[in-house]
Coordinates of C-alpha atoms in Angstrom, one line a residue:
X277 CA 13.9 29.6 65.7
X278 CA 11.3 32.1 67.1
X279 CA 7.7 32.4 66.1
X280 CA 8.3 35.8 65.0
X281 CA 11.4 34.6 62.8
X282 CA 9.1 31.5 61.7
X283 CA 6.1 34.0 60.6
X284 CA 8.7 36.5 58.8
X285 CA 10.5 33.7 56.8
X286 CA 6.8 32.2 55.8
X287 CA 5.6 36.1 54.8
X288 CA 8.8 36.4 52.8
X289 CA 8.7 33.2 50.7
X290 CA 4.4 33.9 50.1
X291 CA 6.0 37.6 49.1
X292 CA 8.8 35.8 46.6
X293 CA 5.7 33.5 45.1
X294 CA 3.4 36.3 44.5
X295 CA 6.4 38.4 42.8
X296 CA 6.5 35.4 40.1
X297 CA 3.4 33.8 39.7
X298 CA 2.6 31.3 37.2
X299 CA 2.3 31.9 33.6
X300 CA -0.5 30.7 31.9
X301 CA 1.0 30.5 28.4
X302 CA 4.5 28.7 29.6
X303 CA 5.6 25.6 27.9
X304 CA 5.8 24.2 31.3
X305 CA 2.6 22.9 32.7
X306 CA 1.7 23.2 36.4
X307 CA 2.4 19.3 37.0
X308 CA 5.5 19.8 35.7
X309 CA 7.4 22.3 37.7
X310 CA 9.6 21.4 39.8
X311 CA 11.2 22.6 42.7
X312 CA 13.6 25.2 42.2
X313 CA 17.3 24.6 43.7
X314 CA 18.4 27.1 46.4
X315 CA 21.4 28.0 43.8
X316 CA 19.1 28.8 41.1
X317 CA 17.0 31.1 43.1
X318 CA 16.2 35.0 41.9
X319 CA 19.3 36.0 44.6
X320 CA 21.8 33.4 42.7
X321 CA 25.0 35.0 42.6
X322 CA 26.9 34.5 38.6
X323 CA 30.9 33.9 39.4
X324 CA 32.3 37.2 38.1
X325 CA 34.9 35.5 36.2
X326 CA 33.6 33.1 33.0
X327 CA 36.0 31.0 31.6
X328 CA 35.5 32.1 28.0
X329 CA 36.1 28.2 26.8
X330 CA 34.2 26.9 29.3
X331 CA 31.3 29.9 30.5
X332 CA 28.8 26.8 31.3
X333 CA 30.4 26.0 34.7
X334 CA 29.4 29.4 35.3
X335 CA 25.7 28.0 35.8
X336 CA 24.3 27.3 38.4
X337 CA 24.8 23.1 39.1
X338 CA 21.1 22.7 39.7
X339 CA 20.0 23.8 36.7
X340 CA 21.6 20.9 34.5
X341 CA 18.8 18.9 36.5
X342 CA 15.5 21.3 34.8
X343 CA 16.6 21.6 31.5
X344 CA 17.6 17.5 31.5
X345 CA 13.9 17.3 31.8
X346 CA 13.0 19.2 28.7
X347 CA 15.4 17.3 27.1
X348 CA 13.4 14.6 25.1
X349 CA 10.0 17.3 24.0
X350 CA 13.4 19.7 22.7
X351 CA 14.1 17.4 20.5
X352 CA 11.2 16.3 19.0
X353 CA 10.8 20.1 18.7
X354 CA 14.0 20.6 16.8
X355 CA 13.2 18.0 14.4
X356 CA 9.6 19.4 13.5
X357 CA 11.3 22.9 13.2
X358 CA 13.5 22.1 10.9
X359 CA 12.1 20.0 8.3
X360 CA 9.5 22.8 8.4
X361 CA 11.6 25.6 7.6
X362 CA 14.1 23.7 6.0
X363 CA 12.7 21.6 3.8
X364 CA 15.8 19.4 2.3
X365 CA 15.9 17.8 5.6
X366 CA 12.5 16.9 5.3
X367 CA 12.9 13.8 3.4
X368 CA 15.8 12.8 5.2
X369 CA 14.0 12.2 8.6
X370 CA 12.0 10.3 7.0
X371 CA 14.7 7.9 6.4
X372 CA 16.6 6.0 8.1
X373 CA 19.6 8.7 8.2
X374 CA 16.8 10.9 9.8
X375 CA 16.6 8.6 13.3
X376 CA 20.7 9.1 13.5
X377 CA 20.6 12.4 13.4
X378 CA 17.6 12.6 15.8
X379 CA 19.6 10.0 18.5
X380 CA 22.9 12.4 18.0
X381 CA 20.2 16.1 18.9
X382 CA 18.9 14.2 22.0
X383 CA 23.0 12.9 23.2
X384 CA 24.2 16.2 22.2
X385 CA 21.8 17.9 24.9
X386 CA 22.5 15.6 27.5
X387 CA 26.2 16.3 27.2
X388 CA 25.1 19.4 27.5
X389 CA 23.2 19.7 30.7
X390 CA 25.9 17.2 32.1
X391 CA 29.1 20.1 31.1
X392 CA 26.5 22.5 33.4
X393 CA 25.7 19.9 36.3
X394 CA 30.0 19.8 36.1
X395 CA 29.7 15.8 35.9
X396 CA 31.9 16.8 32.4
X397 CA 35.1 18.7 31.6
X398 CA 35.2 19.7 28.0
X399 CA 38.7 17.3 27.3
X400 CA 36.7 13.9 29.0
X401 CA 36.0 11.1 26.8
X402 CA 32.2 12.0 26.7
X403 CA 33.0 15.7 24.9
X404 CA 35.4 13.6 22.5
X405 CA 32.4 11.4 22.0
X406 CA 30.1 14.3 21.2
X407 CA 32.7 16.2 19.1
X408 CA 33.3 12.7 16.9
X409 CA 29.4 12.6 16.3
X410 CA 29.4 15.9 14.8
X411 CA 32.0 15.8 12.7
X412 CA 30.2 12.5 11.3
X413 CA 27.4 14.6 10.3
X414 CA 30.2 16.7 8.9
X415 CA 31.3 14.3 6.6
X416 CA 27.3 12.7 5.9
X417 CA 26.7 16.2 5.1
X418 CA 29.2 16.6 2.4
X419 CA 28.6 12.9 1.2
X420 CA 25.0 13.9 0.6
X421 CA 25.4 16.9 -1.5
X422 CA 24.4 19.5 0.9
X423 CA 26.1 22.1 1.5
X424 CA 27.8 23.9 4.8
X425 CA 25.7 26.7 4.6
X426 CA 22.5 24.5 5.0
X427 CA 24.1 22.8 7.9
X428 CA 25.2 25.5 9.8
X429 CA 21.6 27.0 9.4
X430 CA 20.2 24.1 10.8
X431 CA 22.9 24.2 13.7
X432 CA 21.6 28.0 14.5
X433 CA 17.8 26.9 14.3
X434 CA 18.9 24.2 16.8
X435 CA 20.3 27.1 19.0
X436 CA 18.0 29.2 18.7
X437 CA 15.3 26.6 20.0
X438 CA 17.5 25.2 23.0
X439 CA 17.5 29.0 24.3
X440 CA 14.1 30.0 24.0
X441 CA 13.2 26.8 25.9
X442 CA 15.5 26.9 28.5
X443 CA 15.1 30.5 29.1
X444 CA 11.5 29.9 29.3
X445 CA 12.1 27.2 31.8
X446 CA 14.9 29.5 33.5
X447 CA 12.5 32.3 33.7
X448 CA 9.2 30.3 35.1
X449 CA 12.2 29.1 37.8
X450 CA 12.5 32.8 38.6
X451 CA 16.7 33.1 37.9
X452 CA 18.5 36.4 37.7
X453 CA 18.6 38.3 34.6
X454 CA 22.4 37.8 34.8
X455 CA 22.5 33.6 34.8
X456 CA 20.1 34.4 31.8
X457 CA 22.3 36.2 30.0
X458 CA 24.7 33.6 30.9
X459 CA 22.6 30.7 29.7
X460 CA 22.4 32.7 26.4
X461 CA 26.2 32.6 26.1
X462 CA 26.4 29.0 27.3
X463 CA 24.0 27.6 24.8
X464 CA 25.8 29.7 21.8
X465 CA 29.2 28.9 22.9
X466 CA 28.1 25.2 22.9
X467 CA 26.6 25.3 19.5
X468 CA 29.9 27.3 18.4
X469 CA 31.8 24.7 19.4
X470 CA 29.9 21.5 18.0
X471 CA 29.6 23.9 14.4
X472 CA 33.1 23.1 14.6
X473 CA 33.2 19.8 14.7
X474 CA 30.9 19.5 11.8
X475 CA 32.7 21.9 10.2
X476 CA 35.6 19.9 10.1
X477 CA 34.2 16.5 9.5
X478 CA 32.4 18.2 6.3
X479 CA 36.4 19.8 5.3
X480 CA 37.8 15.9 6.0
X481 CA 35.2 14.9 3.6
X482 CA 35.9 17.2 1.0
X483 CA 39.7 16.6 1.4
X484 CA 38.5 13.1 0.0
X485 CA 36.4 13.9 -2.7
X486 CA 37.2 11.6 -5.8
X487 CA 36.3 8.8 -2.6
X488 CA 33.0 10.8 -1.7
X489 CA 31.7 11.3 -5.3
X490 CA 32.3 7.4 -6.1
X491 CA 30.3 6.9 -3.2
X492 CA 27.4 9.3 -4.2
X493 CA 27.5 7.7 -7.4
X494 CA 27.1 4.2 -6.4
X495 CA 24.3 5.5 -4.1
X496 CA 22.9 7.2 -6.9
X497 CA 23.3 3.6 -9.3
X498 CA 21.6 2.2 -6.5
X499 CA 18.8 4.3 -6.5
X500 CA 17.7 3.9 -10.1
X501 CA 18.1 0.2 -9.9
X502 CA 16.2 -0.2 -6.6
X503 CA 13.1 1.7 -8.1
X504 CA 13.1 4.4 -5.1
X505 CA 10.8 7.0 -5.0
X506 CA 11.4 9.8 -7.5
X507 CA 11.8 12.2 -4.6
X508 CA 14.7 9.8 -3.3
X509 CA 16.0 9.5 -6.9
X510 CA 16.2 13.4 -7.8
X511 CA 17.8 13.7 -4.1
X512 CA 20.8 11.4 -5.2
X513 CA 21.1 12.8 -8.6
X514 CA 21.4 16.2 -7.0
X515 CA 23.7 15.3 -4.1
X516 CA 26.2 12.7 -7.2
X517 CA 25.9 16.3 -9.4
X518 CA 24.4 13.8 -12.4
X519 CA 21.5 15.5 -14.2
X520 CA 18.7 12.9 -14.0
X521 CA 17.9 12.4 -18.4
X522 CA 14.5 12.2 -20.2
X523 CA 15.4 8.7 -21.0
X524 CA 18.3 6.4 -20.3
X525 CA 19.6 3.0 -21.6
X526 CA 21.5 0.3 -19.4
X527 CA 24.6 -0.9 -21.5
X528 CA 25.7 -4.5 -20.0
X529 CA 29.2 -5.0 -20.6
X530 CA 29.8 -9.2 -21.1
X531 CA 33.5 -9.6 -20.1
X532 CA 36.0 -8.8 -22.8
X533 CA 37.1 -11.5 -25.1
X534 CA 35.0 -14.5 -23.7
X535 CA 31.2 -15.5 -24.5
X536 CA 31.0 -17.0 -21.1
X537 CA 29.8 -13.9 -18.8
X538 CA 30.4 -15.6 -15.4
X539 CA 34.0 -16.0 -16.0
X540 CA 35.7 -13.3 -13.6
X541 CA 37.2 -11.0 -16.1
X542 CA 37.0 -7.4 -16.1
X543 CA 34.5 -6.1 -18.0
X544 CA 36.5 -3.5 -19.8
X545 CA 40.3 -2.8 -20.2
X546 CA 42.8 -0.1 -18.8
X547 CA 42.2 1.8 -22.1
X548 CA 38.4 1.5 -21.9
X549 CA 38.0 3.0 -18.5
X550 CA 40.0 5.9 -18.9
X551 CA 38.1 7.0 -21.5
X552 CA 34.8 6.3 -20.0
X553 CA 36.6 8.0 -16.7
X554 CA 36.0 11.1 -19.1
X555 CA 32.4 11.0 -19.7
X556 CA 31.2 12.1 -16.8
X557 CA 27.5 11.6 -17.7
X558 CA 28.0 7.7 -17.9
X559 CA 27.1 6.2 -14.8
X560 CA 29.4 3.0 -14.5
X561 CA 29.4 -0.2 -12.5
X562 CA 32.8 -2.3 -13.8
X563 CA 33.5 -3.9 -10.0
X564 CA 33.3 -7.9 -10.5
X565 CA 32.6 -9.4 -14.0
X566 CA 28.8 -8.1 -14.2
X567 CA 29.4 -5.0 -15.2
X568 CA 26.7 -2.1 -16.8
X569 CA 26.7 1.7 -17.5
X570 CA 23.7 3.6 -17.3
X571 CA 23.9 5.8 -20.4
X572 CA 22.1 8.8 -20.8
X573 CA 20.2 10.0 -23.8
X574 CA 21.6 7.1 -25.9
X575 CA 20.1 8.6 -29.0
X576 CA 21.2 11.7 -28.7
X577 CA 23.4 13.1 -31.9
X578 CA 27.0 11.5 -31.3
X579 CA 26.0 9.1 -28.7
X580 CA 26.4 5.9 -30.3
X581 CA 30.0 7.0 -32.2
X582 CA 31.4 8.2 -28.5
X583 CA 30.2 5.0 -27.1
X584 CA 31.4 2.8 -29.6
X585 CA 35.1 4.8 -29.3
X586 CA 34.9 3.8 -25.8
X587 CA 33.9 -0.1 -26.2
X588 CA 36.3 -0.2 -29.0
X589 CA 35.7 -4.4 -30.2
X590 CA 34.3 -4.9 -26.5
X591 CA 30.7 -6.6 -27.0
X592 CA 28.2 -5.1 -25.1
X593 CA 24.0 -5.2 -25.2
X594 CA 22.7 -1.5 -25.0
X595 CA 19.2 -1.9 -23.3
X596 CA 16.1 -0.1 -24.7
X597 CA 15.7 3.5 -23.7
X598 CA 13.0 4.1 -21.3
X599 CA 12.3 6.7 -18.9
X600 CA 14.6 7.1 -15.8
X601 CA 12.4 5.6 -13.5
X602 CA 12.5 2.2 -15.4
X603 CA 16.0 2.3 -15.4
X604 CA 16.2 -1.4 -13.8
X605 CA 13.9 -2.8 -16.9
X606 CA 16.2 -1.5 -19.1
X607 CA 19.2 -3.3 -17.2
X608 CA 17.1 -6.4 -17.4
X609 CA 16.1 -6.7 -20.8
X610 CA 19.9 -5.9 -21.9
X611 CA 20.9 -9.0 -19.6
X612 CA 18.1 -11.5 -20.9
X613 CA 20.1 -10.7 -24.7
X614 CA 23.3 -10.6 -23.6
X615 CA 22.7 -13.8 -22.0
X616 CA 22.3 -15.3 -25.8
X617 CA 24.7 -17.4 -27.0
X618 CA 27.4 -15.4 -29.4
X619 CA 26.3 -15.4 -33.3
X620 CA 22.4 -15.6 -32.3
X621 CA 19.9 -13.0 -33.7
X622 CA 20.7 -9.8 -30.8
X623 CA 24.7 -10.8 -30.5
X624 CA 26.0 -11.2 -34.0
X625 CA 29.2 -8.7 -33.9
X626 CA 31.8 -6.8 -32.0
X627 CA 30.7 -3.6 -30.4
X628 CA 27.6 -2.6 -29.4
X629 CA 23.7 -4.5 -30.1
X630 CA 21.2 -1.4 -29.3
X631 CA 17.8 -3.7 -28.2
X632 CA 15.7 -0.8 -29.7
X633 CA 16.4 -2.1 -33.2
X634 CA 14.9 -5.2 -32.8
X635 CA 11.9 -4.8 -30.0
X636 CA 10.2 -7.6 -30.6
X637 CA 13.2 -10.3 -30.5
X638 CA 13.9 -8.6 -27.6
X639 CA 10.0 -9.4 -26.2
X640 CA 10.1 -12.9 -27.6
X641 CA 13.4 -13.7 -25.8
X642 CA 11.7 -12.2 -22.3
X643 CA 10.4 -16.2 -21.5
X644 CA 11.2 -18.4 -23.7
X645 CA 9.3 -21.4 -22.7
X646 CA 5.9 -20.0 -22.7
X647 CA 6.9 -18.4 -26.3
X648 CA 8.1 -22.5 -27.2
X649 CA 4.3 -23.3 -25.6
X650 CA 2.8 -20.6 -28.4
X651 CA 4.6 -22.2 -31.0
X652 CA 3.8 -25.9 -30.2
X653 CA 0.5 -25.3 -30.2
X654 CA -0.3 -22.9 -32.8
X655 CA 2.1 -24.3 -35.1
X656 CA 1.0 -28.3 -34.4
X657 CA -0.4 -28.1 -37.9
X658 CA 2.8 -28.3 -39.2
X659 CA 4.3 -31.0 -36.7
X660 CA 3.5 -34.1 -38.8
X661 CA 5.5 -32.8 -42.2
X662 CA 9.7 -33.4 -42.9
X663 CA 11.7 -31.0 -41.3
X664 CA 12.7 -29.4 -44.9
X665 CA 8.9 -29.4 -46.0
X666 CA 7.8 -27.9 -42.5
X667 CA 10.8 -25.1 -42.5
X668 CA 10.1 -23.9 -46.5
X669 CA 6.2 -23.8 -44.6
X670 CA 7.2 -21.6 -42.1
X671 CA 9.4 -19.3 -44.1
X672 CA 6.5 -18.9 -46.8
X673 CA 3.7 -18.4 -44.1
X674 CA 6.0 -15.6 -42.3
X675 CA 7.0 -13.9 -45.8
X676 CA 3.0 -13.5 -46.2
X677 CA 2.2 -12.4 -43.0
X678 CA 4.7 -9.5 -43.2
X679 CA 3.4 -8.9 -46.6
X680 CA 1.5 -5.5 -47.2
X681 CA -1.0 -6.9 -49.6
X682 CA -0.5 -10.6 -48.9
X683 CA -0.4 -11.2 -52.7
X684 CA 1.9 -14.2 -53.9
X685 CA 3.9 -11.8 -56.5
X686 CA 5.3 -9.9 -53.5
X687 CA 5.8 -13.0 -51.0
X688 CA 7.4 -14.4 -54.0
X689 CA 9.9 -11.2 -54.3
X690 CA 10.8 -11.6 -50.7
X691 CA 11.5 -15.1 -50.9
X692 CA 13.5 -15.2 -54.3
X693 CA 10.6 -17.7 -55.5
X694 CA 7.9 -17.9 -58.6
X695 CA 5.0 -16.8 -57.5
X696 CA 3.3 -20.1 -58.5
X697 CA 5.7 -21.6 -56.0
X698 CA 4.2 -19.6 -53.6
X699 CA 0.6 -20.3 -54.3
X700 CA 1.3 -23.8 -54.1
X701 CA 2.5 -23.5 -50.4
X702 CA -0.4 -20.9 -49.4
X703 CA -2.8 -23.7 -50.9
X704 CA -1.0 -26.4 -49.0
X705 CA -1.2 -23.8 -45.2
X706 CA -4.6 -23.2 -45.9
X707 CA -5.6 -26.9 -46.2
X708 CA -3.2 -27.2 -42.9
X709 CA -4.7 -23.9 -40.9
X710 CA -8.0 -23.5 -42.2
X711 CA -9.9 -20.3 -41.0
X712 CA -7.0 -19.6 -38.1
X713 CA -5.3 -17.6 -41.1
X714 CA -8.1 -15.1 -41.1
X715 CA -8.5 -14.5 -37.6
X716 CA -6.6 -11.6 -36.6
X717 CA -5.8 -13.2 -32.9
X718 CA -4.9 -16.6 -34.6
X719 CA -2.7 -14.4 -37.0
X720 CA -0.8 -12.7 -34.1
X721 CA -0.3 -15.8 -31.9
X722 CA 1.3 -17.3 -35.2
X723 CA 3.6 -14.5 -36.5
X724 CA 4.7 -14.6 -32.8
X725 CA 5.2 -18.6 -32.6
X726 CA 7.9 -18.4 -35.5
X727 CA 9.9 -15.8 -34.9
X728 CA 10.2 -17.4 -31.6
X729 CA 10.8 -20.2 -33.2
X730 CA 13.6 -18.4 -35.5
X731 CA 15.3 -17.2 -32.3
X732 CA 15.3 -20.4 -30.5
X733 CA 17.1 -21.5 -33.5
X734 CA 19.6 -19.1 -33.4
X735 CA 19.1 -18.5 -36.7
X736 CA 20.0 -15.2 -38.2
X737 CA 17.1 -15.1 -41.0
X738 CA 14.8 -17.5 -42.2
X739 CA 15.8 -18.8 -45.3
X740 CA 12.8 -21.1 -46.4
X741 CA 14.5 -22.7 -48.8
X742 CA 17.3 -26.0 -49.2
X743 CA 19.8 -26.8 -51.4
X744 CA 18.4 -28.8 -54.3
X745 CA 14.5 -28.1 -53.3
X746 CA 12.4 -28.7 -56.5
X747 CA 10.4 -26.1 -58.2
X748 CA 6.7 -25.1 -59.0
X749 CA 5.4 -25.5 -62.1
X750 CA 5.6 -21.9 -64.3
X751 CA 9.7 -21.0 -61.7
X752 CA 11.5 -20.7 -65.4
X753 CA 14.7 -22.0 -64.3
X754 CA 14.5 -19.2 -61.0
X755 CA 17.1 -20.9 -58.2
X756 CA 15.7 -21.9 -55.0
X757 CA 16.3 -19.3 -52.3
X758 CA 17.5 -16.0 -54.2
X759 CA 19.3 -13.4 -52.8
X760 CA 16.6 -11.5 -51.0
X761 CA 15.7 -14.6 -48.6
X762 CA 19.8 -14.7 -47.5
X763 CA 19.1 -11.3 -46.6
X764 CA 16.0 -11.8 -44.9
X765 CA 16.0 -10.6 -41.1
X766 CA 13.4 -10.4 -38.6
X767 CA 10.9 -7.1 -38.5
X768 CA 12.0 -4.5 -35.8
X769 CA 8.4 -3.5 -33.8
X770 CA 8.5 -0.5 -35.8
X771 CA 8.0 -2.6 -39.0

């Protein structure tokens, strides 16, 4: 080559560097440009015929190699983009879901830039891979609760992002305006295609969808039982179609026709389940013997009748009602009662036991040994009399704590006993207690240590009185233990 040729190729590529210069607000930074393949020069010829399946091995192969760099900040991009402007994708990349669908953005650009370097023919095991992956998100999609619409959108934002990068990379690289106009059909043709997939993996899912709502209702069970976040919560109620209630009960479901609740039987029969199969609002959980509903409203007018038509005889412990979010307390305090043996004070019949009409049984039987340690201690006055003389004690000493006026006439009425017979034992509990029965604290801990000691008992009432049990002086002929103590049964915490 001759000087002169040497000087005129050196003027003509300072000429072609002062026609582009750098620009000061590209995404590119100076240390990051790269040297622009002959191919992809401003002169780069576009093949005039684009296979309209294919149009990305149109581009030139060097530019698979510029964009591959952009590749990782393009993602990250994406992502911020669109839990920004679409925000019910925000709280899913924040989960673990989130990182999935970040890993499938990043592999579905590097397919990408490897169909333009030609490494790639849209049949080769790698675009099977990529079109798999989005039909996945397809199916998650549908799974979820969200609909196509919201996908797709975020498919376009996606697009819409890729090109104004790579077009700004494209640009700064000083292409023709034809391979940009290419690169915009490329990247659009590409997301056409991968819309597809999803598309199709969201139809699949659909195709499926008594499978996809027991799955979104088992998320949802899950949920509420693992004590999520209310955002998390209200996201899986939404995406299950269950309208999250102002308060909810957990219904634990012993299995049918046994006291024992570990013995594998089903907790309801054929008949049972269809009809719970049409209350939709009943979240159920009937897979091993352990089974629970989570039953919204349970006070609600018609509530209890619909449930009981559904349980038919089945026992079952109906929880208290508490607010959603304490959906797992419920759950547990039903279990602690079930767990009762049958004929005790919370499981005394067929059907269902609601906890909320007997609070305080339901407290007392939360731990029972440190209730028993209440009762030893404050009742150790009472530990050196006879069993008979220390239960008619105990009876008389709750009938007056429960009393309005504490006056012996009306413990007496409660009891079926004179009222001298009364005094007689109130004389004998003050000798025993002394001033602990006008301390309000010592009061509480006592009222608490018998009925603990009633339902460690199993006994349905106390009935203070025995068979044969001498009178006071002034009980004309009145029988030990009248009607109204048989009928005696422990205060509800509303009493």
């Amino acid at each position: 080559m001759s000087t002169a040729t040497h000087r005129s190729s050196g003027l003509a590529a300072q000429r072609a560097e002062s026609a582009c210069p750098p620009r000061a607000a590209s995404i590119i930074g100076h240390r990051d440009r790269l040297t622009v393949p002959q191919s992809v020069g401003r002169h780069g010829d576009v093949p005039r015929t684009v296979p309209h399946d294919r149009p990305w091995v149109a581009l030139p192969p060097g530019f698979a190699r510029l964009v591959r760099g952009e590749n990782p900040r393009l993602v990250s991009e994406i992502v911020e983009q669109t839990c920004r402007q679409i925000p019910e994708y925000d709280l899913l990349f924040e989960q673990d879901s989130g990182a999935g669908i970040r890993r499938a953005t990043g592999r579905s650009l590097d397919h990408f830039a490897d169909l333009i370097a030609g490494n790639l023919s849209s049949g080769s095991n790698s675009s099977a891979a990529s079109a798999t992956v989005h039909r996945a998100l397809g199916r998650g999609e549908c799974r979820a609760g969200r609909s196509l619409d919201l996908l797709q959108s975020a498919y376009r934002l996606g697009a819409r992002l890729v090109w104004r990068r790579y077009a700004m990379v494209a640009r700064h690289t000083g292409v023709s305006t034809g391979t940009l106009a290419l690169l915009a059909e490329v990247i659009f043709a590409y997301a056409d295609q991968i819309v597809v997939a999803a598309a199709a993996g969201y139809a699949q899912a659909q195709a499926n969808e008594p499978g996809t709502q027991r799955f979104l209702r088992e998320k949802l069970l899950r949920s509420l039982l693992a004590s999520e976040p209310a955002s998390a919560v209200a996201e899986a109620a939404r995406a299950a179609r269950w309208k999250l209630p102002a308060v909810l009960s957990a219904v634990v479901l012993p299995p049918a026709g046994t006291a024992d609740p570990h013995l594998d039987r089903a907790p309801l029969g054929g008949a049972a389940e269809a009809r719970l199969r049409r209350w939709p609002d009943v979240l159920a959980h009937l897979d091993g013997p352990a089974g629970f509903l989570i039953l919204p409203e349970p006070h609600a007018p018609g509530t209890r009748e619909r449930l009981a038509q559904v349980l038919g005889d089945q026992p079952a412990v109906v929880g208290p009602s508490v607010p959603w979010a304490q959906a797992a307390e419920s759950l547990r305090w039903a279990r602690t009662v079930a767990e009762r043996p049958s004929g005790t004070v919370l499981a005394a019949g067929a059907g269902p036991t609601y906890c909320d009409e007997n609070l305080s049984a339901v407290l007392l039987l939360g731990d029972q040994a440190l209730v028993g340690l209440v009762s030893e201690r404050c009742l150790a006055p009472l530990s050196g009399l006879t069993p008979n003389r220390r239960r008619r004690l105990e009876a008389t000493l709750l009938a007056w704590l429960e009393a309005s006026s504490g006056s012996a006439p009306e413990v007496a009425s409660s009891l079926g006993l004179h009222p001298q017979t009364v005094r007689q034992r109130m004389r004998r509990l003050e000798a025993l207690f002394g001033s602990a029965l006008t301390d309000p604290h010592s009061r509480f801990e006592i009222d608490l240590a018998l009925r603990g000691r009633l339902l460690k008992q199993g006994e349905a009432a106390p009935t203070g009185e025995v068979a044969g049990e001498p009178q006071a002086r002034g009980d004309r002929g009145g029988r030990a233990g009248g009607p109204a103590a048989s009928r005696r049964r422990p205060h509800s915490a509303s009493s």
